[in-house]
CSV table of C-alpha atoms and ligand atoms in Angstrom, one decimal:
chain,number,residue,atom,x,y,z
Z,20,MET,CA,61.6,13.5,-9.2
Z,21,ARG,CA,61.4,11.6,-6.0
Z,22,HIS,CA,61.6,13.9,-3.0
Z,23,LEU,CA,63.2,12.4,0.0
Z,24,HIS,CA,62.7,14.0,3.4
Z,25,PRO,CA,65.8,13.3,5.5
Z,26,HIS,CA,63.5,13.2,8.6
Z,27,VAL,CA,61.3,10.5,7.1
Z,28,ILE,CA,64.3,8.4,6.0
Z,29,TRP,CA,65.9,8.7,9.4
Z,30,GLU,CA,62.7,7.7,11.1
Z,31,GLU,CA,62.5,4.6,8.9
Z,32,PHE,CA,66.1,3.8,9.7
Z,33,LEU,CA,65.4,4.1,13.4
Z,34,LYS,CA,62.6,1.6,13.1
Z,35,ILE,CA,64.7,-0.9,11.4
Z,36,ALA,CA,67.6,-0.4,13.8
Z,37,LYS,CA,65.2,-0.9,16.6
Z,38,GLU,CA,64.2,-4.3,15.2
Z,39,GLU,CA,67.8,-5.3,14.4
Z,40,ALA,CA,69.8,-3.8,17.2
Z,41,GLY,CA,67.1,-3.3,19.9
Z,42,SER,CA,65.4,-0.3,21.2
Z,43,GLN,CA,68.1,0.3,23.9
Z,44,VAL,CA,70.7,0.8,21.2
Z,45,VAL,CA,68.5,3.1,19.3
Z,46,GLU,CA,67.7,5.1,22.4
Z,47,THR,CA,71.3,5.3,23.5
Z,48,TRP,CA,73.1,5.9,20.3
Z,49,PHE,CA,70.9,6.8,17.4
Z,50,LYS,CA,68.2,9.0,19.0
Z,51,ALA,CA,70.6,12.0,19.4
Z,52,VAL,CA,71.7,11.7,15.8
Z,53,SER,CA,70.0,13.4,12.9
Z,54,LEU,CA,70.1,13.0,9.2
Z,55,ASP,CA,70.9,16.4,7.9
Z,56,ALA,CA,71.1,16.1,4.2
Z,57,ILE,CA,70.7,13.6,1.4
Z,58,ASN,CA,72.5,14.0,-1.9
Z,59,ILE,CA,71.2,11.3,-4.1
Z,60,ASP,CA,73.3,12.2,-7.1
Z,61,ARG,CA,76.5,11.9,-5.1
Z,62,GLN,CA,75.1,9.0,-3.1
Z,63,GLU,CA,76.0,10.9,0.0
Z,64,ILE,CA,74.3,11.6,3.3
Z,65,THR,CA,75.3,13.7,6.2
Z,66,LEU,CA,74.6,12.6,9.8
Z,67,ILE,CA,74.9,15.1,12.6
Z,68,MET,CA,76.5,13.5,15.6
Z,69,PRO,CA,75.9,15.0,19.1
Z,70,ASN,CA,79.5,14.4,20.2
Z,71,SER,CA,82.6,12.5,19.5
Z,72,PHE,CA,81.8,9.7,21.8
Z,73,VAL,CA,78.6,8.8,20.1
Z,74,SER,CA,80.2,9.4,16.7
Z,75,ASN,CA,83.1,7.0,17.4
Z,76,TRP,CA,80.9,4.5,19.0
Z,77,ILE,CA,78.4,4.4,16.1
Z,78,GLN,CA,81.2,4.1,13.6
Z,79,GLU,CA,82.8,1.3,15.4
Z,80,HIS,CA,79.7,-0.7,16.2
Z,81,TYR,CA,76.9,0.2,13.8
Z,82,HIS,CA,78.7,1.1,10.6
Z,83,SER,CA,77.4,-1.8,8.5
Z,84,LEU,CA,73.9,-1.4,9.9
Z,85,LEU,CA,73.9,2.1,8.7
Z,86,VAL,CA,75.3,1.3,5.3
Z,87,THR,CA,73.1,-1.7,4.6
Z,88,HIS,CA,69.8,0.0,5.4
Z,89,LEU,CA,70.4,3.5,4.2
Z,90,LYS,CA,71.5,2.1,0.9
Z,91,ARG,CA,68.3,0.2,0.7
Z,92,LEU,CA,66.1,3.0,1.9
Z,93,LEU,CA,67.6,5.4,-0.6
Z,94,ASN,CA,67.7,2.8,-3.3
Z,95,THR,CA,71.4,3.5,-4.1
Z,96,ALA,CA,74.1,1.0,-5.0
Z,97,SER,CA,76.6,2.5,-2.7
Z,98,ILE,CA,76.6,5.2,-0.1
Z,99,ILE,CA,79.0,7.7,1.5
Z,100,ILE,CA,78.2,8.6,5.1
Z,101,ILE,CA,79.5,11.8,6.4
Z,102,PHE,CA,79.7,11.9,10.2
Z,103,ALA,CA,79.6,15.6,11.0
Z,104,GLY,CA,79.8,17.3,14.4
Z,105,PRO,CA,77.0,19.1,16.0
Z,106,GLN,CA,75.9,22.3,14.3
Z,107,THR,CA,76.1,24.9,16.9
Z,108,GLU,CA,73.6,27.2,15.4
Z,109,LYS,CA,71.0,24.5,15.3
Z,110,ARG,CA,71.2,23.1,18.8
Z,111,ASN,CA,71.6,24.7,22.1
Z,112,VAL,CA,75.1,23.9,23.2
Z,113,GLU,CA,75.6,23.4,26.9
Z,114,LYS,CA,78.7,24.6,28.6
Z,115,PRO,CA,80.7,21.7,29.6
Z,116,VAL,CA,81.1,21.6,33.3
Z,117,ASP,CA,84.8,20.9,33.0
Z,118,SER,CA,85.9,20.9,29.4
Z,119,THR,CA,89.6,20.5,29.9
Z,120,GLU,CA,89.1,17.3,31.8
Z,121,LEU,CA,86.7,16.1,29.3
Z,122,ASN,CA,89.0,16.7,26.4
Z,123,HIS,CA,91.3,14.5,28.1
Z,124,LEU,CA,88.8,11.7,28.6
Z,125,MET,CA,87.2,11.9,25.2
Z,126,PRO,CA,88.9,10.4,22.2
Z,127,THR,CA,90.0,13.2,19.9
Z,128,PHE,CA,87.0,14.3,18.1
Z,129,ARG,CA,87.3,13.6,14.4
Z,130,PRO,CA,85.4,16.6,13.1
Z,131,ALA,CA,83.9,14.6,10.3
Z,132,THR,CA,84.6,11.2,9.0
Z,133,ILE,CA,83.5,10.0,5.6
Z,134,THR,CA,83.0,6.3,5.2
Z,135,LYS,CA,82.4,4.6,2.0
Z,136,MET,CA,81.3,1.0,1.9
Z,137,GLY,CA,83.3,-0.1,4.9
Z,138,SER,CA,86.5,1.9,4.4
Z,139,SER,CA,86.9,4.9,6.6
Z,140,GLN,CA,89.1,7.9,6.0
Z,141,LEU,CA,89.3,11.2,7.7
Z,142,VAL,CA,88.1,14.1,5.8
Z,143,PRO,CA,87.6,17.6,7.2
Z,144,HIS,CA,84.1,18.9,7.1
Z,145,THR,CA,83.1,22.5,6.9
Z,146,THR,CA,80.8,22.3,9.9
Z,147,PRO,CA,82.5,23.8,12.9
Z,148,THR,CA,82.7,21.1,15.6
Z,149,LYS,CA,83.3,21.3,19.3
Z,150,PRO,CA,83.6,18.4,21.6
Z,151,ARG,CA,80.6,18.2,23.9
Z,152,GLU,CA,80.5,16.2,27.0
Z,153,GLN,CA,76.9,15.6,27.4
Z,154,GLN,CA,73.7,15.0,25.6
Z,155,PRO,CA,71.9,18.2,24.9
Z,156,LEU,CA,68.3,18.6,26.0
Z,157,ASN,CA,65.9,18.0,23.2
Z,158,GLU,CA,64.2,21.3,22.7
Z,159,LEU,CA,61.1,19.7,21.3
Z,160,TYR,CA,60.4,17.8,24.5
Z,161,THR,CA,58.7,20.5,26.5
Z,162,PHE,CA,55.6,20.7,28.7
Z,163,ASP,CA,54.0,22.6,25.9
Z,164,THR,CA,54.3,19.7,23.5
Z,165,PHE,CA,53.2,17.2,26.1
Z,166,VAL,CA,49.6,16.1,26.1
Z,167,VAL,CA,48.2,15.4,29.5
Z,168,GLY,CA,45.6,12.6,30.0
Z,169,PRO,CA,44.5,10.3,32.8
Z,170,SER,CA,47.4,7.9,32.0
Z,171,ASN,CA,50.2,10.4,32.6
Z,172,SER,CA,48.7,13.2,34.7
Z,173,LEU,CA,50.4,12.2,37.9
Z,174,ALA,CA,53.9,12.0,36.3
Z,175,HIS,CA,53.2,15.2,34.4
Z,176,GLY,CA,52.0,17.1,37.4
Z,177,ALA,CA,54.9,16.0,39.5
Z,178,SER,CA,57.4,16.8,36.8
Z,179,TYR,CA,55.9,20.2,36.4
Z,180,ALA,CA,56.0,20.9,40.1
Z,181,VAL,CA,59.6,19.8,40.3
Z,182,SER,CA,60.6,22.1,37.4
Z,183,GLN,CA,59.0,25.0,39.3
Z,184,SER,CA,60.9,24.5,42.5
Z,185,LEU,CA,64.0,22.3,42.2
Z,186,GLY,CA,65.0,20.2,45.1
Z,187,THR,CA,62.1,21.1,47.3
Z,188,VAL,CA,58.9,19.3,46.4
Z,189,TYR,CA,59.7,15.8,45.4
Z,190,ASN,CA,63.2,14.7,45.6
Z,191,PRO,CA,64.0,12.4,43.9
Z,192,LEU,CA,61.2,12.2,41.4
Z,193,PHE,CA,61.0,8.7,40.1
Z,194,ILE,CA,59.0,8.2,36.9
Z,195,TYR,CA,58.3,4.7,35.6
Z,196,GLY,CA,56.3,3.2,32.8
Z,197,GLY,CA,56.5,1.1,29.6
Z,198,THR,CA,58.4,2.0,26.5
Z,199,GLY,CA,57.2,5.0,24.5
Z,200,LEU,CA,54.9,6.4,27.1
Z,201,GLY,CA,56.7,9.7,27.5
Z,202,LYS,CA,59.3,9.3,30.3
Z,203,THR,CA,62.2,10.7,28.3
Z,204,HIS,CA,59.9,13.5,27.1
Z,205,LEU,CA,59.1,14.5,30.7
Z,206,LEU,CA,62.7,14.4,31.8
Z,207,HIS,CA,63.7,16.8,29.0
Z,208,ALA,CA,60.7,18.9,29.7
Z,209,ILE,CA,61.8,19.4,33.3
Z,210,GLY,CA,65.3,20.3,32.1
Z,211,ASN,CA,64.0,22.7,29.5
Z,212,GLU,CA,61.6,24.4,31.8
Z,213,ALA,CA,64.1,24.8,34.6
Z,214,LYS,CA,66.6,26.3,32.1
Z,215,ARG,CA,63.9,28.6,30.8
Z,216,GLN,CA,63.2,30.0,34.2
Z,217,CYS,CA,66.8,30.2,35.2
Z,218,PRO,CA,69.3,30.0,32.3
Z,219,ASP,CA,72.4,29.7,34.4
Z,220,ILE,CA,71.2,26.6,36.1
Z,221,ARG,CA,73.4,23.5,35.7
Z,222,VAL,CA,71.4,20.7,34.2
Z,223,ARG,CA,72.6,17.3,33.1
Z,224,TYR,CA,70.6,14.7,31.2
Z,225,GLU,CA,72.0,11.3,30.7
Z,226,THR,CA,70.8,7.8,30.0
Z,227,SER,CA,72.0,5.3,32.6
Z,228,ASP,CA,74.0,3.7,29.8
Z,229,GLN,CA,75.8,6.9,28.9
Z,230,PHE,CA,76.5,7.4,32.6
Z,231,MET,CA,78.0,4.0,32.8
Z,232,HIS,CA,80.1,4.3,29.7
Z,233,ASP,CA,81.5,7.6,30.9
Z,234,PHE,CA,82.2,6.1,34.2
Z,235,ILE,CA,84.0,3.2,32.8
Z,236,ARG,CA,86.0,5.5,30.6
Z,237,ALA,CA,86.8,7.7,33.7
Z,238,ILE,CA,88.1,4.7,35.6
Z,239,ARG,CA,90.2,3.6,32.7
Z,240,PHE,CA,91.9,7.0,32.7
Z,241,ASP,CA,92.1,7.1,36.4
Z,242,LYS,CA,89.7,9.9,36.6
Z,243,ALA,CA,86.9,8.5,38.8
Z,244,HIS,CA,87.2,11.5,41.1
Z,245,GLN,CA,86.8,14.0,38.4
Z,246,PHE,CA,83.9,12.1,37.0
Z,247,ARG,CA,82.2,12.3,40.4
Z,248,ASP,CA,83.0,16.0,40.8
Z,249,ARG,CA,81.4,16.8,37.5
Z,250,TYR,CA,78.1,15.8,39.0
Z,251,LEU,CA,78.5,17.4,42.3
Z,252,SER,CA,78.2,20.9,40.9
Z,253,LEU,CA,74.8,20.2,39.3
Z,254,ASP,CA,71.5,21.8,40.2
Z,255,LEU,CA,69.4,19.2,38.4
Z,256,LEU,CA,70.4,15.7,37.4
Z,257,LEU,CA,68.1,13.7,35.1
Z,258,ILE,CA,69.0,10.1,34.6
Z,259,ASP,CA,66.9,8.1,32.1
Z,260,ASP,CA,66.3,4.4,32.1
Z,261,ILE,CA,67.9,3.7,35.4
Z,262,GLN,CA,67.0,0.0,35.1
Z,263,PHE,CA,70.3,-0.5,33.1
Z,264,PHE,CA,72.2,0.1,36.3
Z,265,SER,CA,71.1,-3.4,37.2
Z,266,ASN,CA,74.1,-5.5,38.4
Z,267,LYS,CA,76.6,-2.8,37.6
Z,268,GLU,CA,78.1,-2.7,41.1
Z,269,GLN,CA,80.7,-0.1,40.6
Z,270,THR,CA,78.5,2.3,38.7
Z,271,GLN,CA,75.9,1.9,41.4
Z,272,GLU,CA,78.5,2.7,44.0
Z,273,THR,CA,79.4,5.9,42.3
Z,274,PHE,CA,75.9,6.9,41.6
Z,275,PHE,CA,75.1,6.3,45.3
Z,276,HIS,CA,77.7,8.8,46.3
Z,277,ILE,CA,76.6,11.3,43.7
Z,278,PHE,CA,73.0,10.8,44.8
Z,279,ASN,CA,73.8,11.4,48.5
Z,280,ALA,CA,75.9,14.5,47.8
Z,281,LEU,CA,73.3,16.1,45.6
Z,282,TYR,CA,70.4,15.1,47.9
Z,283,GLU,CA,72.1,16.6,50.9
Z,284,GLN,CA,72.7,19.9,49.0
Z,285,LYS,CA,68.9,19.8,48.1
Z,286,LYS,CA,69.7,19.5,44.5
Z,287,GLN,CA,67.0,18.0,42.3
Z,288,ILE,CA,67.3,14.4,41.1
Z,289,VAL,CA,64.9,12.9,38.6
Z,290,LEU,CA,65.1,9.3,37.5
Z,291,SER,CA,63.1,7.2,35.1
Z,292,SER,CA,62.8,3.4,34.7
Z,293,ASP,CA,60.6,0.9,33.0
Z,294,THR,CA,59.5,-0.5,36.4
Z,295,PHE,CA,59.2,0.8,39.9
Z,296,PRO,CA,62.3,0.8,42.1
Z,297,GLU,CA,61.8,-2.4,43.9
Z,298,GLU,CA,61.3,-4.3,40.7
Z,299,ILE,CA,64.6,-3.3,39.3
Z,300,LYS,CA,66.7,-6.5,39.5
Z,301,GLY,CA,70.2,-6.3,40.7
Z,302,LEU,CA,69.9,-2.9,42.3
Z,303,GLN,CA,71.4,-2.4,45.7
Z,304,SER,CA,68.7,-2.0,48.3
Z,305,ARG,CA,70.2,1.2,49.7
Z,306,LEU,CA,69.7,2.7,46.2
Z,307,THR,CA,66.2,1.2,45.8
Z,308,SER,CA,65.1,2.8,49.1
Z,309,ARG,CA,66.6,6.2,48.2
Z,310,MET,CA,64.7,6.1,45.0
Z,311,GLU,CA,61.5,5.9,47.0
Z,312,TRP,CA,62.3,8.8,49.3
Z,313,GLY,CA,60.6,11.3,47.1
Z,314,LEU,CA,57.7,10.6,44.8
Z,315,VAL,CA,57.3,7.5,42.6
Z,316,ALA,CA,55.0,8.3,39.7
Z,317,ASP,CA,53.8,5.9,37.1
Z,318,MET,CA,52.8,6.3,33.5
Z,319,GLN,CA,50.1,4.1,32.0
Z,320,THR,CA,49.0,3.3,28.5
Z,321,PRO,CA,47.0,6.2,27.1
Z,322,ASP,CA,43.4,5.9,26.4
Z,323,LEU,CA,42.0,6.5,22.9
Z,324,GLU,CA,41.1,10.2,23.6
Z,325,THR,CA,44.6,10.9,24.8
Z,326,LYS,CA,46.1,9.1,21.8
Z,327,ILE,CA,44.0,11.2,19.5
Z,328,ALA,CA,45.0,14.4,21.2
Z,329,ILE,CA,48.7,13.4,21.0
Z,330,LEU,CA,48.3,12.6,17.3
Z,331,THR,CA,46.7,15.9,16.7
Z,332,LYS,CA,49.5,17.7,18.4
Z,333,LYS,CA,52.2,15.8,16.5
Z,334,ALA,CA,50.4,16.4,13.2
Z,335,GLU,CA,50.4,20.2,14.0
Z,336,GLN,CA,54.1,20.0,14.8
Z,337,HIS,CA,54.8,18.3,11.5
Z,338,ASN,CA,52.4,20.6,9.6
Z,339,ILE,CA,50.3,17.6,8.6
Z,340,THR,CA,46.6,18.0,8.2
Z,341,LEU,CA,44.5,15.2,9.6
Z,342,ASP,CA,40.8,15.0,9.9
Z,343,ASP,CA,39.0,13.4,12.9
Z,344,GLU,CA,38.2,10.2,11.1
Z,345,VAL,CA,41.9,9.7,10.1
Z,346,SER,CA,43.2,10.5,13.6
Z,347,HIS,CA,40.7,8.2,15.1
Z,348,PHE,CA,41.7,5.4,12.8
Z,349,ILE,CA,45.5,5.9,13.4
Z,350,ALA,CA,45.0,6.2,17.1
Z,351,SER,CA,43.0,3.0,17.3
Z,352,ARG,CA,45.7,1.1,15.4
Z,353,VAL,CA,48.4,1.9,17.9
Z,354,HIS,CA,47.9,0.2,21.2
Z,355,THR,CA,50.5,1.2,23.7
Z,356,ASN,CA,53.5,2.9,22.4
Z,357,ILE,CA,53.3,6.6,21.6
Z,358,ARG,CA,56.5,6.5,19.6
Z,359,GLN,CA,54.7,4.1,17.3
Z,360,LEU,CA,51.8,6.5,17.0
Z,361,GLU,CA,54.2,9.1,15.7
Z,362,GLY,CA,55.8,6.5,13.4
Z,363,ALA,CA,52.4,5.6,12.0
Z,364,LEU,CA,51.6,9.3,11.4
Z,365,ILE,CA,55.0,9.8,9.6
Z,366,ARG,CA,54.5,6.8,7.5
Z,367,VAL,CA,51.0,7.9,6.4
Z,368,ASP,CA,52.3,11.4,5.6
Z,369,ALA,CA,55.4,10.1,3.8
Z,370,PHE,CA,53.2,7.9,1.6
Z,371,ALA,CA,50.9,10.8,0.8
Z,372,SER,CA,53.6,13.1,-0.1
Z,373,LEU,CA,55.6,10.6,-2.1
Z,374,THR,CA,52.5,9.7,-4.2
Z,375,GLY,CA,51.2,13.3,-4.3
Z,376,GLN,CA,47.9,12.5,-2.6
Z,377,THR,CA,46.2,14.1,0.4
Z,378,ILE,CA,45.7,12.1,3.5
Z,379,SER,CA,42.4,10.3,3.6
Z,380,LEU,CA,41.0,7.5,5.6
Z,381,ALA,CA,41.4,5.1,2.6
Z,382,LEU,CA,45.0,6.1,2.2
Z,383,ALA,CA,45.7,5.7,6.0
Z,384,LYS,CA,44.1,2.2,5.9
Z,385,ARG,CA,46.2,1.2,3.0
Z,386,VAL,CA,49.4,2.4,4.5
Z,387,LEU,CA,48.7,0.8,7.9
Z,388,LEU,CA,47.3,-2.4,6.5
Z,389,ASN,CA,49.7,-4.6,8.4
Z,390,PHE,CA,50.7,-2.1,11.0
Z,391,ASN,CA,48.7,-3.4,13.9
Z,392,GLU,CA,45.4,-5.2,14.2
Z,393,PRO,CA,42.6,-3.3,15.9
Z,394,ARG,CA,42.3,-4.7,19.4
Z,395,PRO,CA,39.0,-5.3,21.0
Z,396,GLN,CA,38.9,-3.5,24.3
Z,397,THR,CA,37.1,-6.3,26.0
Z,398,ILE,CA,39.8,-8.9,26.2
Z,399,ASP,CA,41.3,-9.3,29.6
Z,400,LEU,CA,44.0,-11.4,31.1
Z,401,HIS,CA,41.5,-13.9,32.5
Z,402,ASP,CA,39.9,-14.4,29.1
Z,403,VAL,CA,43.3,-15.2,27.5
Z,404,ALA,CA,44.4,-17.4,30.4
Z,405,SER,CA,41.2,-19.5,30.5
Z,406,GLN,CA,41.2,-20.0,26.7
Z,407,ILE,CA,44.8,-21.1,26.7
Z,408,ALA,CA,44.3,-23.4,29.7
Z,409,LYS,CA,41.4,-25.0,27.9
Z,410,LYS,CA,43.2,-25.4,24.6
Z,411,CYS,CA,46.2,-26.9,26.3
Z,412,GLY,CA,44.2,-29.2,28.5
Z,413,ILE,CA,45.4,-27.8,31.8
Z,414,THR,CA,43.7,-25.8,34.6
Z,415,MET,CA,43.9,-22.1,35.4
Z,416,ALA,CA,45.5,-23.1,38.7
Z,417,ASP,CA,48.3,-25.0,36.7
Z,418,LEU,CA,48.8,-22.0,34.6
Z,419,LYS,CA,49.4,-19.7,37.6
Z,420,SER,CA,51.3,-22.3,39.6
Z,421,LYS,CA,55.0,-22.9,39.9
Z,422,ASN,CA,54.6,-26.2,38.2
Z,423,ARG,CA,57.6,-26.7,35.8
Z,424,ASN,CA,56.1,-29.6,33.9
Z,425,LYS,CA,57.1,-29.1,30.3
Z,426,ASP,CA,53.6,-28.7,28.9
Z,427,VAL,CA,52.5,-26.4,31.7
Z,428,SER,CA,55.5,-24.2,31.3
Z,429,ALA,CA,55.0,-24.1,27.5
Z,430,ALA,CA,51.3,-23.1,28.0
Z,431,ARG,CA,52.3,-20.4,30.5
Z,432,GLN,CA,54.9,-19.0,28.1
Z,433,ILE,CA,52.3,-18.9,25.3
Z,434,ALA,CA,49.9,-17.2,27.7
Z,435,CYS,CA,52.4,-14.5,28.5
Z,436,TYR,CA,53.0,-13.9,24.8
Z,437,ILE,CA,49.4,-13.7,23.9
Z,438,MET,CA,48.5,-11.6,26.9
Z,439,LYS,CA,51.1,-9.0,25.9
Z,440,LYS,CA,50.0,-9.0,22.4
Z,441,LEU,CA,46.2,-9.0,22.8
Z,442,THR,CA,45.6,-7.0,26.0
Z,443,ASN,CA,46.5,-3.6,27.1
Z,444,HIS,CA,48.2,-4.9,30.2
Z,445,SER,CA,51.7,-4.1,31.2
Z,446,LEU,CA,54.4,-6.8,31.8
Z,447,GLN,CA,54.0,-6.1,35.5
Z,448,ALA,CA,50.3,-6.6,35.4
Z,449,ILE,CA,50.7,-9.9,33.5
Z,450,GLY,CA,53.3,-11.0,36.1
Z,451,GLN,CA,51.0,-10.1,38.9
Z,452,PHE,CA,48.2,-12.0,37.3
Z,453,LEU,CA,50.4,-15.1,37.0
Z,454,ASN,CA,50.9,-15.3,40.7
Z,455,GLY,CA,53.3,-12.5,41.2
Z,456,ARG,CA,56.0,-13.4,38.7
Z,457,ASP,CA,58.4,-10.6,38.0
Z,458,HIS,CA,58.4,-8.8,34.7
Z,459,SER,CA,61.8,-10.2,33.6
Z,460,THR,CA,60.2,-13.7,33.7
Z,461,ILE,CA,57.4,-12.5,31.5
Z,462,ILE,CA,59.9,-10.9,29.1
Z,463,HIS,CA,61.8,-14.2,29.0
Z,464,ALA,CA,58.7,-16.1,28.3
Z,465,ILE,CA,57.7,-13.8,25.5
Z,466,THR,CA,61.1,-13.9,23.9
Z,467,THR,CA,61.1,-17.7,24.0
Z,468,VAL,CA,57.8,-17.8,22.2
Z,469,GLU,CA,58.9,-15.2,19.7
Z,470,GLU,CA,62.1,-17.1,18.9
Z,471,ARG,CA,60.2,-20.4,18.5
Z,472,ARG,CA,57.6,-18.8,16.3
Z,473,LYS,CA,60.4,-17.6,14.0
Z,474,ALA,CA,62.1,-21.0,13.8
Z,475,ASP,CA,59.0,-23.3,13.7
Z,476,ARG,CA,56.3,-22.6,11.3
Z,477,VAL,CA,53.9,-25.2,12.7
Z,478,PHE,CA,54.2,-23.6,16.1
Z,479,ALA,CA,53.7,-20.2,14.6
Z,480,GLY,CA,50.5,-21.4,12.9
Z,481,LYS,CA,49.3,-22.8,16.2
Z,482,ILE,CA,49.9,-19.5,18.0
Z,483,GLN,CA,48.2,-17.6,15.3
Z,484,ARG,CA,45.1,-19.8,15.5
Z,485,LEU,CA,45.0,-19.4,19.2
Z,486,GLU,CA,45.1,-15.7,18.9
Z,487,GLU,CA,42.4,-15.7,16.4
Z,488,GLU,CA,40.2,-17.9,18.5
Z,489,ILE,CA,40.7,-15.6,21.5
Z,490,LEU,CA,40.0,-12.6,19.4
Z,491,ASN,CA,36.8,-14.0,17.8
Z,492,ARG,CA,35.6,-15.8,20.9
H,20,LIG,P1,59.8,6.7,26.8
H,20,LIG,O1,61.0,7.4,27.3
H,20,LIG,O2,58.8,6.5,27.9
H,20,LIG,O3,60.1,5.4,26.1
H,20,LIG,P2,59.4,8.9,25.1
H,20,LIG,O4,59.5,10.0,26.1
H,20,LIG,O5,60.7,8.7,24.3
H,20,LIG,O6,59.0,7.6,25.8
H,20,LIG,O7,58.2,9.1,24.1
H,20,LIG,C1,58.1,8.5,22.9
H,20,LIG,C2,57.5,9.6,21.9
H,20,LIG,O8,56.2,9.8,22.2
H,20,LIG,C3,58.3,10.9,21.9
H,20,LIG,O9,58.3,11.4,20.6
H,20,LIG,C4,57.4,11.8,22.8
H,20,LIG,O10,57.4,13.1,22.4
H,20,LIG,C5,56.0,11.2,22.5
H,20,LIG,N1,55.1,11.3,23.6
H,20,LIG,C6,54.9,10.5,24.6
H,20,LIG,N2,54.0,10.9,25.5
H,20,LIG,C7,53.5,12.1,25.0
H,20,LIG,C8,52.5,13.0,25.3
H,20,LIG,N3,51.8,12.8,26.5
H,20,LIG,N4,52.3,14.1,24.6
H,20,LIG,C9,53.0,14.2,23.5
H,20,LIG,N5,54.0,13.4,23.0
H,20,LIG,C10,54.2,12.3,23.8
H,21,LIG,MG1,63.0,6.9,27.1
């Protein structure tokens, strides 16, 4: 009989959701959800929701995404999804700072909702459920489980120092870096470590998105003051992915007051973002400058050794045996994102256990056949740029210039796309190379090329050949 690990299925779902709905959606809504049980005979699965807010949101917005893909992943004709509340025995439940107010703000928590193919009905579930106002800290994200290497040692060291003496060493601590490099992990690690040392401490972890949604909700219920007060009693505030505050004036205003009040009381603030403060578009300058008051620490792409060390650690955590050859192979297949590294490991392990084999190099190669191409270390931005300029019949100076001529812009966009794909450089670095363009311009260029590739096969072929030529140069 086929054995289905809920964990593996959920990981697969997350990957698909990321592609279809975007990584922000996955981070904000699905990351705190877990797939608890699969009952194939009854075509039923149970999802554990961290709180009512997330539960309702997911049911309202992502119901068909769940049904479509879980049906396919489980190979069933229909599926019943049970949305259950948090299992108190499994997770460490934080005391709400002000639960009465929260109950007021939150939609009534439906203890468990069962949905079948689009129709929803309320059915009580046996799991005891409590409303919870905030995202719990992920117990797996600790300093113990974090592998330190040259790419993250500054951010790690600063985080650890902060956890040892809140509010005194670096305040605020601002961590920035690309997706999947460990920012969220470090934020949770600070929270977990501070709590371990002093269990009574008031810690709050939020993504900026969650903060904003709560804030909007508070305004709607005329509770903006209470919203603010909830934060003022904290000892440690961790806000993840602060770049999403961009252009949210009112949210920024409130955050500014919270920031000031906490800072004055010497309470610790830790923020993360995908870029450094000044690069966050649409952020009030008084906020930007405050974010730079403490320490700004970056996280870089890990080198091969660090990737192997992380993989080894993850394998241990999942009770997976990997020999050196296999870890080396997997690590070399994943270029930047550590989350992908974990995904590759889980994929290899799932395949091995589904087919009853042990993990070997041959098996890993087969599973990761189309995962990522090995990337020569030697390609740099200049190589890509000069090849593309040559192919497109323009000069390097044109490519870097502000020239908006159609052909030049097109070549520049293709250059951005290929640079991101074939080199290890960050969006910022690419922007820098292209005469100080900002990273949102680079993202825009990359998206434009991606969309055109999907729509235009001739264009896609042209890009593919360009890539090959650059790789085989
Ligand atoms: P980010 O928030 O920067 O996008 P995350 O913190 O979510 O990245 O990290 C993605 C995954 O990679 C998580 O599962 C995390 O545990 C893991 N990870 C990242 N860096 C490390 C590291 N240095 N050691 C161990 N695991 C790591
Ligand atoms: Mg994150």
